[in-house]
């Protein structure tokens, strides 16, 4: 039988730490902008109901408005046309929200080249150095991009040719999506795909291939630098929105000290 008592003791003593991989969710949280002829996602917004006042003398609460894909969020398979017959966010099995995390650290490469794309050869070299990526893993692509997370302009890093942010090559997305049994990919950027991914030979390969192969995306993560290369456990907790394509998500990591 598994020993959750040991885990409880380790949490109490601090020998297992809980790292929050979630970005603050507020009106200024960067969102994806699409070309103006397309539908747009909404910024997060709080709307006050009452705050210890005549509308509610002893209580404070808000309504909130947001897109499903705002801030740190979860992409469910149904988000993409390739996954249209697969799970919506409420249908994702809870066991597939929790898994071991591996961190592929390419912050140096992304700092030198914002269009840096992870390729299969990088993954193979990583596996040679660190062992095979385990079944059911969350693959965390560390790019250092979260340092721009409070500055929407720097975060999008767009010029007249569109956004410039790191991602995966088509071949690498295909490798993870079809040759591995990972849960999905976690990134620090606004979406799992590179900023320039609309112009790839297969546009948006991460969305197309991961979601079409019943794998998930986690975006706008923070604190990936606080995770070990292997050994952390990640818990992704999207809202159980019935019929939803995704959801803002609290993402926590358990890390042994
Ligand atoms: Mn999304």
mmCIF file of C-alpha atoms and ligand atoms in Angstrom:
data_model
loop_
_atom_site.group_PDB
_atom_site.id
_atom_site.type_symbol
_atom_site.label_atom_id
_atom_site.label_comp_id
_atom_site.label_asym_id
_atom_site.label_seq_id
_atom_site.Cartn_x
_atom_site.Cartn_y
_atom_site.Cartn_z
ATOM 1 C CA UNK A 1 0.000 0.000 0.000
ATOM 2 C CA UNK A 2 1.217 3.491 -0.812
ATOM 3 C CA UNK A 3 2.406 5.581 2.108
ATOM 4 C CA UNK A 4 0.554 8.892 2.133
ATOM 5 C CA UNK A 5 1.354 9.290 5.832
ATOM 6 C CA UNK A 6 5.020 9.698 4.922
ATOM 7 C CA UNK A 7 4.033 12.350 2.395
ATOM 8 C CA UNK A 8 1.901 14.134 5.008
ATOM 9 C CA UNK A 9 4.861 14.097 7.409
ATOM 10 C CA UNK A 10 7.193 15.375 4.694
ATOM 11 C CA UNK A 11 4.769 18.197 3.867
ATOM 12 C CA UNK A 12 4.463 19.106 7.551
ATOM 13 C CA UNK A 13 8.236 19.114 8.093
ATOM 14 C CA UNK A 14 8.955 20.977 4.866
ATOM 15 C CA UNK A 15 11.070 18.206 3.408
ATOM 16 C CA UNK A 16 8.535 18.189 0.593
ATOM 17 C CA UNK A 17 7.804 21.725 -0.598
ATOM 18 C CA UNK A 18 4.860 22.967 -2.620
ATOM 19 C CA UNK A 19 5.907 25.255 -5.466
ATOM 20 C CA UNK A 20 3.232 27.366 -7.154
ATOM 21 C CA UNK A 21 3.705 27.307 -10.932
ATOM 22 C CA UNK A 22 0.734 29.650 -11.461
ATOM 23 C CA UNK A 23 0.841 33.248 -12.686
ATOM 24 C CA UNK A 24 -1.329 35.818 -10.855
ATOM 25 C CA UNK A 25 -4.729 36.098 -12.541
ATOM 26 C CA UNK A 26 -5.792 39.720 -12.921
ATOM 27 C CA UNK A 27 -6.930 42.228 -15.518
ATOM 28 C CA UNK A 28 -3.349 42.856 -16.655
ATOM 29 C CA UNK A 29 -2.618 39.146 -17.205
ATOM 30 C CA UNK A 30 -1.418 38.849 -20.823
ATOM 31 C CA UNK A 31 -3.761 37.125 -23.270
ATOM 32 C CA UNK A 32 -3.384 35.895 -26.826
ATOM 33 C CA UNK A 33 -4.366 38.415 -29.514
ATOM 34 C CA UNK A 34 -5.576 37.029 -32.845
ATOM 35 C CA UNK A 35 -5.905 38.909 -36.157
ATOM 36 C CA UNK A 36 -8.824 41.376 -35.835
ATOM 37 C CA UNK A 37 -11.190 39.462 -38.167
ATOM 38 C CA UNK A 38 -11.204 36.523 -35.732
ATOM 39 C CA UNK A 39 -12.983 36.044 -32.417
ATOM 40 C CA UNK A 40 -11.044 37.320 -29.415
ATOM 41 C CA UNK A 41 -10.560 35.981 -25.942
ATOM 42 C CA UNK A 42 -11.323 38.250 -22.976
ATOM 43 C CA UNK A 43 -9.047 39.597 -20.299
ATOM 44 C CA UNK A 44 -9.733 38.501 -16.761
ATOM 45 C CA UNK A 45 -11.992 40.934 -14.919
ATOM 46 C CA UNK A 46 -13.456 41.047 -11.417
ATOM 47 C CA UNK A 47 -16.892 42.546 -10.910
ATOM 48 C CA UNK A 48 -17.737 43.439 -7.344
ATOM 49 C CA UNK A 49 -20.964 42.034 -5.888
ATOM 50 C CA UNK A 50 -20.512 43.364 -2.360
ATOM 51 C CA UNK A 51 -17.798 44.109 0.157
ATOM 52 C CA UNK A 52 -19.099 44.396 3.728
ATOM 53 C CA UNK A 53 -21.506 47.066 2.543
ATOM 54 C CA UNK A 54 -25.222 47.609 1.998
ATOM 55 C CA UNK A 55 -25.237 44.929 -0.726
ATOM 56 C CA UNK A 56 -23.730 42.395 1.645
ATOM 57 C CA UNK A 57 -22.966 43.652 5.131
ATOM 58 C CA UNK A 58 -20.740 40.794 6.331
ATOM 59 C CA UNK A 59 -19.295 39.397 3.126
ATOM 60 C CA UNK A 60 -17.054 40.148 0.203
ATOM 61 C CA UNK A 61 -17.462 38.455 -3.168
ATOM 62 C CA UNK A 62 -17.096 39.029 -6.889
ATOM 63 C CA UNK A 63 -18.249 37.705 -10.209
ATOM 64 C CA UNK A 64 -15.484 37.223 -12.695
ATOM 65 C CA UNK A 65 -15.302 37.355 -16.466
ATOM 66 C CA UNK A 66 -12.579 35.721 -18.465
ATOM 67 C CA UNK A 67 -11.735 33.564 -21.418
ATOM 68 C CA UNK A 68 -11.059 29.895 -20.760
ATOM 69 C CA UNK A 69 -7.528 30.416 -22.064
ATOM 70 C CA UNK A 70 -6.433 33.295 -19.839
ATOM 71 C CA UNK A 71 -3.284 33.247 -17.751
ATOM 72 C CA UNK A 72 -1.948 29.959 -16.475
ATOM 73 C CA UNK A 73 -4.418 27.605 -18.114
ATOM 74 C CA UNK A 74 -5.153 24.097 -19.299
ATOM 75 C CA UNK A 75 -5.825 23.197 -22.946
ATOM 76 C CA UNK A 76 -8.245 20.255 -23.201
ATOM 77 C CA UNK A 77 -8.211 18.068 -26.351
ATOM 78 C CA UNK A 78 -11.545 19.494 -27.582
ATOM 79 C CA UNK A 79 -9.875 22.933 -27.864
ATOM 80 C CA UNK A 80 -8.495 21.983 -31.281
ATOM 81 C CA UNK A 81 -10.356 20.637 -34.307
ATOM 82 C CA UNK A 82 -8.080 17.581 -34.296
ATOM 83 C CA UNK A 83 -9.401 16.729 -30.809
ATOM 84 C CA UNK A 84 -13.031 17.712 -31.384
ATOM 85 C CA UNK A 85 -14.342 14.236 -30.468
ATOM 86 C CA UNK A 86 -12.093 13.915 -27.411
ATOM 87 C CA UNK A 87 -12.483 15.188 -23.837
ATOM 88 C CA UNK A 88 -13.685 18.617 -22.852
ATOM 89 C CA UNK A 89 -12.038 20.026 -19.748
ATOM 90 C CA UNK A 90 -14.651 18.522 -17.396
ATOM 91 C CA UNK A 91 -14.104 15.054 -18.880
ATOM 92 C CA UNK A 92 -10.337 14.848 -18.446
ATOM 93 C CA UNK A 93 -9.748 11.972 -15.990
ATOM 94 C CA UNK A 94 -8.385 13.316 -12.690
ATOM 95 C CA UNK A 95 -5.562 10.765 -12.729
ATOM 96 C CA UNK A 96 -4.357 12.493 -15.898
ATOM 97 C CA UNK A 97 -4.011 15.828 -14.129
ATOM 98 C CA UNK A 98 -1.239 14.587 -11.822
ATOM 99 C CA UNK A 99 2.122 13.237 -12.889
ATOM 100 C CA UNK A 100 5.899 13.361 -12.610
ATOM 101 C CA UNK A 101 7.471 16.451 -14.102
ATOM 102 C CA UNK A 102 10.581 16.605 -16.235
ATOM 103 C CA UNK A 103 12.162 19.967 -16.950
ATOM 104 C CA UNK A 104 13.819 20.615 -20.285
ATOM 105 C CA UNK A 105 15.815 23.759 -19.616
ATOM 106 C CA UNK A 106 16.439 25.834 -22.729
ATOM 107 C CA UNK A 107 16.342 29.258 -21.082
ATOM 108 C CA UNK A 108 19.810 30.093 -22.381
ATOM 109 C CA UNK A 109 18.870 29.217 -25.966
ATOM 110 C CA UNK A 110 15.588 31.175 -25.768
ATOM 111 C CA UNK A 111 17.407 34.208 -24.345
ATOM 112 C CA UNK A 112 19.768 34.146 -27.333
ATOM 113 C CA UNK A 113 16.989 33.499 -29.859
ATOM 114 C CA UNK A 114 13.333 34.240 -28.995
ATOM 115 C CA UNK A 115 12.225 32.050 -31.934
ATOM 116 C CA UNK A 116 14.133 29.076 -30.499
ATOM 117 C CA UNK A 117 12.338 25.787 -31.140
ATOM 118 C CA UNK A 118 12.926 22.571 -29.297
ATOM 119 C CA UNK A 119 13.716 19.762 -31.729
ATOM 120 C CA UNK A 120 13.793 15.984 -31.452
ATOM 121 C CA UNK A 121 17.583 16.001 -31.180
ATOM 122 C CA UNK A 122 17.347 18.196 -28.056
ATOM 123 C CA UNK A 123 14.892 15.756 -26.479
ATOM 124 C CA UNK A 124 17.071 12.767 -27.346
ATOM 125 C CA UNK A 125 20.137 14.474 -25.856
ATOM 126 C CA UNK A 126 18.110 15.305 -22.734
ATOM 127 C CA UNK A 127 16.992 11.667 -22.404
ATOM 128 C CA UNK A 128 20.559 10.454 -22.850
ATOM 129 C CA UNK A 129 21.668 12.697 -19.983
ATOM 130 C CA UNK A 130 18.662 12.264 -17.667
ATOM 131 C CA UNK A 131 16.967 8.989 -18.587
ATOM 132 C CA UNK A 132 13.794 8.293 -20.516
ATOM 133 C CA UNK A 133 10.874 10.663 -20.010
ATOM 134 C CA UNK A 134 8.495 8.655 -17.821
ATOM 135 C CA UNK A 135 5.041 7.558 -18.879
ATOM 136 C CA UNK A 136 2.407 9.994 -17.650
ATOM 137 C CA UNK A 137 4.888 12.863 -17.334
ATOM 138 C CA UNK A 138 4.291 16.561 -17.594
ATOM 139 C CA UNK A 139 7.055 17.821 -19.864
ATOM 140 C CA UNK A 140 8.026 21.307 -18.706
ATOM 141 C CA UNK A 141 9.720 23.403 -21.361
ATOM 142 C CA UNK A 142 11.718 25.987 -19.439
ATOM 143 C CA UNK A 143 12.507 29.057 -21.530
ATOM 144 C CA UNK A 144 12.753 31.796 -18.905
ATOM 145 C CA UNK A 145 9.902 33.543 -20.724
ATOM 146 C CA UNK A 146 7.895 33.982 -17.512
ATOM 147 C CA UNK A 147 10.180 36.902 -16.623
ATOM 148 C CA UNK A 148 8.151 38.924 -19.161
ATOM 149 C CA UNK A 149 4.830 37.796 -17.668
ATOM 150 C CA UNK A 150 3.966 41.180 -16.110
ATOM 151 C CA UNK A 151 4.590 43.073 -19.362
ATOM 152 C CA UNK A 152 2.093 42.100 -22.084
ATOM 153 C CA UNK A 153 4.166 43.721 -24.834
ATOM 154 C CA UNK A 154 7.425 42.002 -23.938
ATOM 155 C CA UNK A 155 5.527 38.755 -23.332
ATOM 156 C CA UNK A 156 4.077 38.770 -26.885
ATOM 157 C CA UNK A 157 7.347 40.102 -28.350
ATOM 158 C CA UNK A 158 5.612 40.962 -31.640
ATOM 159 C CA UNK A 159 6.885 42.922 -34.613
ATOM 160 C CA UNK A 160 5.436 43.439 -38.115
ATOM 161 C CA UNK A 161 5.999 39.704 -38.774
ATOM 162 C CA UNK A 162 4.059 38.605 -35.709
ATOM 163 C CA UNK A 163 5.066 37.317 -32.286
ATOM 164 C CA UNK A 164 8.507 35.898 -31.522
ATOM 165 C CA UNK A 165 8.392 33.424 -28.673
ATOM 166 C CA UNK A 166 9.903 29.952 -28.265
ATOM 167 C CA UNK A 167 8.139 26.672 -28.970
ATOM 168 C CA UNK A 168 8.532 23.266 -30.586
ATOM 169 C CA UNK A 169 9.321 22.236 -34.141
ATOM 170 C CA UNK A 170 6.686 20.256 -36.036
ATOM 171 C CA UNK A 171 8.869 17.139 -35.731
ATOM 172 C CA UNK A 172 9.287 17.586 -31.989
ATOM 173 C CA UNK A 173 5.556 18.083 -31.421
ATOM 174 C CA UNK A 174 4.938 14.980 -33.504
ATOM 175 C CA UNK A 175 7.494 13.028 -31.477
ATOM 176 C CA UNK A 176 5.920 13.887 -28.128
ATOM 177 C CA UNK A 177 2.356 13.527 -29.388
ATOM 178 C CA UNK A 178 2.683 10.214 -31.199
ATOM 179 C CA UNK A 179 5.792 8.434 -29.861
ATOM 180 C CA UNK A 180 5.478 9.068 -26.099
ATOM 181 C CA UNK A 181 2.884 8.549 -23.379
ATOM 182 C CA UNK A 182 3.299 11.906 -21.661
ATOM 183 C CA UNK A 183 0.300 13.775 -20.253
ATOM 184 C CA UNK A 184 1.266 16.949 -22.041
ATOM 185 C CA UNK A 185 3.505 19.930 -22.291
ATOM 186 C CA UNK A 186 3.916 22.858 -19.932
ATOM 187 C CA UNK A 187 5.311 26.166 -21.194
ATOM 188 C CA UNK A 188 6.044 29.636 -19.865
ATOM 189 C CA UNK A 189 4.660 31.436 -22.929
ATOM 190 C CA UNK A 190 1.070 32.475 -23.809
ATOM 191 C CA UNK A 191 0.442 29.182 -25.644
ATOM 192 C CA UNK A 192 2.166 25.867 -26.234
ATOM 193 C CA UNK A 193 3.111 26.783 -29.790
ATOM 194 C CA UNK A 194 5.930 29.082 -30.830
ATOM 195 C CA UNK A 195 4.979 32.672 -31.635
ATOM 196 C CA UNK A 196 5.779 32.014 -35.283
ATOM 197 C CA UNK A 197 3.914 28.688 -35.441
ATOM 198 C CA UNK A 198 1.187 29.959 -37.764
ATOM 199 C CA UNK A 199 3.810 29.989 -40.523
ATOM 200 C CA UNK A 200 5.187 26.484 -39.880
ATOM 201 C CA UNK A 201 4.775 23.693 -42.490
ATOM 202 C CA UNK A 202 2.034 22.454 -40.156
ATOM 203 C CA UNK A 203 0.546 25.534 -38.465
ATOM 204 C CA UNK A 204 0.304 25.300 -34.651
ATOM 205 C CA UNK A 205 1.838 21.811 -34.422
ATOM 206 C CA UNK A 206 1.600 21.561 -30.624
ATOM 207 C CA UNK A 207 -2.115 22.350 -30.609
ATOM 208 C CA UNK A 208 -2.765 20.188 -33.664
ATOM 209 C CA UNK A 209 -0.800 17.138 -32.557
ATOM 210 C CA UNK A 210 -0.910 17.165 -28.766
ATOM 211 C CA UNK A 211 -4.642 17.827 -28.492
ATOM 212 C CA UNK A 212 -5.427 15.508 -31.419
ATOM 213 C CA UNK A 213 -3.554 12.732 -29.602
ATOM 214 C CA UNK A 214 -5.399 13.225 -26.292
ATOM 215 C CA UNK A 215 -2.547 15.116 -24.678
ATOM 216 C CA UNK A 216 -2.793 18.442 -22.885
ATOM 217 C CA UNK A 217 -1.240 21.864 -22.734
ATOM 218 C CA UNK A 218 -0.347 23.986 -19.701
ATOM 219 C CA UNK A 219 0.621 27.560 -20.397
ATOM 220 C CA UNK A 220 1.988 30.690 -18.764
ATOM 221 C CA UNK A 221 3.724 28.691 -16.062
ATOM 222 C CA UNK A 222 6.029 30.346 -13.576
ATOM 223 C CA UNK A 223 8.778 29.124 -11.258
ATOM 224 C CA UNK A 224 9.950 26.304 -13.521
ATOM 225 C CA UNK A 225 13.454 27.332 -12.392
ATOM 226 C CA UNK A 226 12.498 26.113 -8.906
ATOM 227 C CA UNK A 227 11.903 22.549 -10.111
ATOM 228 C CA UNK A 228 14.539 19.830 -10.265
ATOM 229 C CA UNK A 229 15.261 18.361 -13.701
ATOM 230 C CA UNK A 230 13.411 15.222 -12.636
ATOM 231 C CA UNK A 231 11.657 14.128 -9.457
ATOM 232 C CA UNK A 232 8.907 16.714 -8.924
ATOM 233 C CA UNK A 233 5.213 15.815 -9.023
ATOM 234 C CA UNK A 234 2.921 18.289 -10.772
ATOM 235 C CA UNK A 235 -0.775 18.720 -10.067
ATOM 236 C CA UNK A 236 -2.768 20.693 -12.636
ATOM 237 C CA UNK A 237 -6.248 21.691 -11.462
ATOM 238 C CA UNK A 238 -8.420 23.300 -14.160
ATOM 239 C CA UNK A 239 -12.024 24.211 -13.338
ATOM 240 C CA UNK A 240 -14.471 21.457 -14.237
ATOM 241 C CA UNK A 241 -16.288 23.553 -16.846
ATOM 242 C CA UNK A 242 -18.869 21.317 -18.534
ATOM 243 C CA UNK A 243 -18.269 21.515 -22.257
ATOM 244 C CA UNK A 244 -15.270 23.790 -21.703
ATOM 245 C CA UNK A 245 -12.284 23.824 -24.042
ATOM 246 C CA UNK A 246 -9.891 24.696 -21.253
ATOM 247 C CA UNK A 247 -9.736 26.625 -18.030
ATOM 248 C CA UNK A 248 -7.598 28.872 -15.935
ATOM 249 C CA UNK A 249 -5.667 26.444 -13.821
ATOM 250 C CA UNK A 250 -3.801 26.310 -10.535
ATOM 251 C CA UNK A 251 -0.651 24.330 -11.129
ATOM 252 C CA UNK A 252 1.311 23.086 -8.123
ATOM 253 C CA UNK A 253 4.512 21.085 -7.889
ATOM 254 C CA UNK A 254 5.650 18.877 -5.007
ATOM 255 C CA UNK A 255 9.422 19.060 -4.698
ATOM 256 C CA UNK A 256 11.620 17.084 -2.306
ATOM 257 C CA UNK A 257 14.054 19.308 -0.403
HETATM 258 MN MN1 LIG B 1 -4.982 27.649 -24.594
#
